[in-house]
Coordinates of N, CA, C and O in Angstrom, one line a residue:
M57 N 1.4 -1.0 0.2 CA -0.5 0.0 -0.3 C 0.8 1.4 0.1 O 1.7 1.1 0.3
E58 N 0.1 2.2 -0.6 CA 1.0 3.4 -0.9 C 0.4 4.6 0.2 O -1.1 4.5 -0.4
M59 N 1.0 5.9 0.0 CA -0.2 6.6 0.7 C -0.2 8.0 -0.5 O 1.3 8.0 -1.4
Y60 N -1.3 8.2 -0.6 CA -1.7 8.9 -1.8 C -2.6 10.2 -0.9 O -2.7 9.9 -0.3
G61 N -2.4 10.7 -1.4 CA -3.2 12.1 -2.0 C -4.0 12.5 -2.6 O -3.4 12.3 -4.5
V62 N -5.3 12.9 -2.2 CA -6.5 13.1 -3.9 C -7.0 14.7 -4.0 O -7.5 15.1 -2.6
K63 N -6.9 15.5 -4.7 CA -7.5 17.3 -5.0 C -9.2 16.1 -5.0 O -9.3 16.2 -6.2
I64 N -9.5 17.6 -4.3 CA -11.6 17.3 -3.9 C -11.8 18.9 -4.4 O -11.7 19.5 -3.5
L65 N -13.2 18.5 -5.5 CA -14.0 19.8 -5.1 C -15.1 20.1 -5.0 O -16.2 18.9 -5.4
F66 N -15.8 20.8 -3.7 CA -16.3 20.8 -3.3 C -17.6 21.7 -4.2 O -17.1 22.8 -4.2
K67 N -18.3 22.1 -3.9 CA -19.3 23.0 -5.1 C -21.1 23.8 -3.2 O -21.1 22.5 -3.4
N68 N -20.0 24.9 -3.4 CA -21.6 24.8 -2.1 C -21.9 26.0 -2.5 O -22.3 27.4 -3.2
T69 N -24.0 26.0 -2.7 CA -24.9 26.3 -3.9 C -25.5 27.0 -2.2 O -26.1 26.5 -1.4
V70 N -26.0 28.9 -2.3 CA -26.8 29.7 -0.8 C -27.9 29.5 -2.0 O -27.6 29.4 -2.8
T71 N -28.8 29.3 -1.4 CA -29.7 30.0 -1.1 C -31.1 30.4 -0.1 O -30.7 30.4 0.5
G72 N -32.1 31.5 -1.5 CA -32.4 31.9 -0.2 C -32.6 33.2 0.5 O -31.2 33.8 0.1
Q73 N -33.8 34.6 0.5 CA -33.3 35.9 0.7 C -32.2 36.1 2.2 O -32.3 35.6 2.8
P74 N -31.2 36.6 1.8 CA -30.5 37.0 2.7 C -31.2 37.6 4.5 O -32.3 39.0 3.3
T75 N -31.0 37.3 5.9 CA -32.0 38.1 6.6 C -31.7 39.8 7.2 O -32.2 40.7 7.7
V76 N -29.8 39.3 7.2 CA -29.7 40.5 7.3 C -27.9 40.7 5.8 O -27.6 39.6 6.3
T77 N -27.7 42.0 6.0 CA -26.3 42.2 5.3 C -25.4 42.7 6.6 O -26.2 43.8 7.1
D78 N -24.0 42.6 5.6 CA -23.1 43.9 6.7 C -22.2 43.8 5.1 O -22.3 43.5 3.9
E79 N -19.9 44.2 5.3 CA -19.8 45.3 5.2 C -19.0 43.4 4.2 O -18.9 43.4 3.2
S80 N -19.1 41.8 5.1 CA -18.6 40.8 4.6 C -19.3 40.1 3.0 O -19.6 39.6 3.1
Y81 N -21.0 41.0 3.3 CA -21.4 40.1 2.5 C -21.8 40.1 1.1 O -21.1 41.1 0.8
S82 N -21.9 38.9 0.8 CA -21.7 38.8 -1.0 C -22.8 38.1 -1.8 O -23.0 37.3 -0.9
D83 N -23.3 38.4 -2.8 CA -25.1 37.6 -3.4 C -24.2 36.9 -4.6 O -24.9 36.4 -4.8
M84 N -23.3 36.6 -4.1 CA -22.1 35.4 -4.8 C -22.9 33.7 -4.3 O -22.8 33.9 -3.4
Y85 N -23.9 33.5 -4.8 CA -24.8 32.0 -5.1 C -24.4 31.1 -5.5 O -24.4 30.2 -4.4
V86 N -22.9 30.2 -5.6 CA -22.2 29.5 -5.3 C -20.8 29.9 -5.7 O -20.1 30.9 -6.2
Y87 N -19.8 28.8 -5.2 CA -18.6 29.3 -5.3 C -17.9 27.3 -4.5 O -19.2 27.0 -4.3
Y88 N -16.8 27.5 -4.7 CA -16.3 26.4 -5.2 C -14.7 26.1 -3.8 O -14.3 27.2 -3.3
E89 N -15.2 25.1 -3.4 CA -13.6 25.1 -2.0 C -12.7 23.5 -2.8 O -13.5 22.5 -2.4
E90 N -11.5 23.4 -2.2 CA -10.3 22.4 -2.8 C -10.6 22.2 -1.6 O -9.9 22.8 -0.3
S91 N -10.3 20.5 -1.8 CA -10.0 19.8 -0.2 C -8.7 18.6 -1.1 O -9.3 18.5 -1.1
I92 N -7.9 19.0 0.0 CA -6.8 17.7 -0.7 C -6.7 15.9 0.8 O -6.6 17.2 1.7
R93 N -6.9 15.6 0.3 CA -7.2 13.8 1.5 C -6.3 13.4 1.2 O -5.4 13.0 -0.1
V94 N -5.7 11.9 2.5 CA -4.8 12.3 1.7 C -5.2 10.2 2.0 O -6.0 10.0 3.7
F95 N -5.4 9.2 2.0 CA -5.7 7.5 1.9 C -3.9 6.9 1.9 O -3.6 6.8 1.0
M96 N -4.2 5.7 2.3 CA -3.6 4.7 2.0 C -3.9 3.5 1.6 O -5.4 3.5 1.3
A97 N -3.5 3.3 0.1 CA -4.2 2.3 -1.4 C -3.5 1.7 -1.9 O -2.4 2.3 -1.4
E98 N -4.2 0.5 -2.3 CA -3.4 0.2 -3.4 C -3.1 0.5 -5.9 O -2.8 -0.3 -5.5
S99 N -4.2 1.8 -5.2 CA -3.8 2.1 -6.4 C -4.5 3.3 -6.0 O -5.2 3.6 -5.1
F100 N -4.3 4.8 -7.9 CA -4.3 5.9 -8.4 C -6.4 4.9 -7.9 O -7.5 6.1 -7.0
E101 N -7.0 5.0 -8.1 CA -7.9 4.1 -8.7 C -9.0 4.1 -7.4 O -10.1 4.7 -7.1
Q102 N -8.3 3.0 -6.0 CA -8.6 3.2 -5.0 C -8.9 3.7 -4.5 O -9.8 4.1 -3.1
A103 N -7.4 5.2 -3.9 CA -7.4 5.9 -3.3 C -8.3 6.5 -4.0 O -9.1 7.9 -3.2
E104 N -8.7 7.7 -4.9 CA -9.8 8.5 -6.0 C -11.1 8.4 -5.5 O -12.4 8.4 -4.8
E105 N -11.9 6.2 -5.0 CA -13.1 5.9 -5.1 C -13.4 6.0 -2.9 O -14.3 6.6 -2.8
K106 N -12.0 6.2 -2.2 CA -12.3 6.3 -1.1 C -12.3 7.9 -0.5 O -12.8 8.1 0.1
A107 N -12.2 8.6 -1.6 CA -12.0 10.3 -1.2 C -13.7 10.5 -2.2 O -13.7 10.6 -1.2
I108 N -13.3 9.8 -3.0 CA -15.0 10.3 -3.0 C -16.8 9.7 -1.7 O -17.3 10.9 -1.2
E109 N -15.6 8.5 -1.2 CA -16.3 7.8 -0.1 C -16.5 9.1 0.8 O -16.6 9.3 1.7
S110 N -15.5 9.7 1.5 CA -14.7 10.1 2.8 C -16.0 11.6 2.2 O -16.4 12.2 3.1
A111 N -15.4 11.8 1.1 CA -16.6 13.7 0.5 C -17.8 13.1 0.3 O -18.6 14.1 0.6
K112 N -18.1 12.0 0.2 CA -19.7 12.7 -0.3 C -20.3 12.2 2.2 O -20.9 12.9 2.3
Y113 N -19.6 11.3 2.4 CA -19.6 11.6 4.1 C -19.7 12.9 4.0 O -20.4 13.2 5.3
S114 N -18.9 13.6 3.7 CA -18.7 15.0 4.1 C -20.1 16.4 3.7 O -20.1 17.2 4.1
E115 N -20.6 15.9 3.0 CA -21.8 17.3 2.6 C -22.7 16.8 3.7 O -23.5 15.9 4.8
S116 N -22.8 18.3 3.3 CA -24.1 18.7 4.5 C -25.0 20.5 4.0 O -24.9 20.9 2.4
Q117 N -26.1 20.7 4.7 CA -26.8 21.3 4.7 C -26.7 22.5 5.7 O -27.4 21.5 7.0
Y118 N -26.3 23.5 6.1 CA -26.1 24.9 7.2 C -27.2 25.7 6.0 O -27.0 26.3 5.5
K119 N -27.9 27.0 7.4 CA -27.6 27.9 7.4 C -26.5 28.8 7.7 O -25.2 29.3 9.0
N120 N -26.1 30.0 6.6 CA -24.9 30.8 7.7 C -25.2 32.1 8.5 O -26.6 31.9 8.3
V121 N -24.7 32.2 8.5 CA -25.3 33.9 8.7 C -25.3 34.8 9.1 O -26.5 35.5 9.5
Y122 N -26.2 34.8 7.7 CA -26.9 35.4 6.9 C -28.5 35.3 6.5 O -28.9 35.8 5.7
G123 N -28.6 33.6 7.6 CA -30.1 33.0 7.7 C -30.4 32.6 5.9 O -31.5 32.0 5.6
Q124 N -29.1 32.0 5.3 CA -29.4 31.2 3.8 C -29.0 30.5 4.1 O -28.2 29.6 4.9
T125 N -29.3 29.6 2.7 CA -29.5 28.2 3.0 C -27.5 27.8 2.2 O -28.0 28.2 0.9
V126 N -27.0 26.6 2.2 CA -26.0 26.5 2.0 C -25.8 25.4 1.9 O -26.2 24.2 3.2
D127 N -25.5 24.3 0.6 CA -25.4 22.6 -0.1 C -23.9 23.0 0.0 O -23.7 23.5 -0.5
Y128 N -23.7 22.0 0.9 CA -22.6 21.9 0.4 C -21.7 20.6 0.1 O -22.6 19.1 1.0
K129 N -22.0 20.4 -1.1 CA -21.9 18.6 -2.2 C -19.8 19.1 -2.5 O -19.3 19.2 -3.1
F130 N -19.4 17.1 -3.4 CA -19.0 16.6 -3.4 C -20.1 17.1 -4.9 O -20.5 16.9 -5.4
H131 N -18.2 17.8 -5.6 CA -18.5 18.1 -6.7 C -17.3 16.8 -8.1 O -18.7 16.4 -9.0
S132 N -16.1 17.3 -7.7 CA -15.2 16.1 -8.9 C -13.9 15.8 -7.3 O -13.0 16.6 -7.0
V133 N -13.6 15.1 -8.2 CA -12.1 14.4 -7.8 C -11.6 15.4 -9.2 O -11.5 15.2 -10.4
V134 N -10.2 16.3 -8.4 CA -9.8 16.6 -9.3 C -8.5 16.2 -9.7 O -8.2 16.3 -11.3
N135 N -7.5 15.3 -8.6 CA -6.2 14.6 -9.0 C -6.1 14.0 -8.4 O -6.5 14.2 -6.6
S136 N -4.8 13.0 -8.5 CA -4.2 12.3 -7.6 C -3.2 12.1 -7.3 O -2.5 12.2 -8.6
F137 N -2.5 11.9 -6.5 CA -0.7 12.0 -6.7 C -0.2 10.9 -5.7 O -0.5 10.7 -4.3
I138 N 1.1 10.6 -5.6 CA 1.3 9.5 -4.7 C 2.1 10.4 -3.1 O 3.2 11.1 -4.7
I139 N 2.4 9.9 -2.6 CA 3.1 10.7 -1.5 C 4.3 10.2 -1.5 O 3.7 9.0 -0.3
D140 N 5.4 10.2 -2.0 CA 6.5 9.1 -1.4 C 7.4 9.5 -0.8 O 8.4 8.7 0.8
D141 N 7.6 11.0 0.4 CA 8.7 10.9 0.9 C 8.4 13.3 1.8 O 8.4 14.2 1.2
L142 N 7.1 12.8 2.5 CA 6.6 13.8 3.2 C 7.6 14.1 4.4 O 7.7 13.7 5.0
Q143 N 8.2 15.5 4.8 CA 9.1 15.9 5.1 C 8.2 17.3 5.7 O 6.6 17.8 5.4
D144 N 8.3 17.5 7.3 CA 7.2 18.9 8.1 C 7.5 20.4 7.3 O 8.8 20.4 6.6
G145 N 5.8 20.2 7.0 CA 6.3 21.8 6.8 C 6.0 21.8 4.5 O 6.4 22.9 4.3
D146 N 5.9 19.7 4.7 CA 5.7 20.5 3.1 C 4.3 20.8 2.7 O 3.7 21.1 3.0
E147 N 4.4 21.4 0.5 CA 2.7 21.7 1.0 C 3.1 20.7 -1.1 O 3.6 20.5 -1.2

């Protein structure tokens, strides 16, 4: 088994009218978030399968500070790579 890093993309969709606004409020209703997760796996395919399972488990829906509903959903696997020599502070 090897250690793999898998970059996952999540889609956040905001719906509903805000109950309040402030200087930080944005009317952008769709935005994306990247996440890199690490898995022990036998292959790239297995690492990506584990990443998808993990990402779907992370999906949620919640209210933001403006009273709007945010749907946090798995969108796609961007890429994956083998982590073979990870050192403290590496990116």
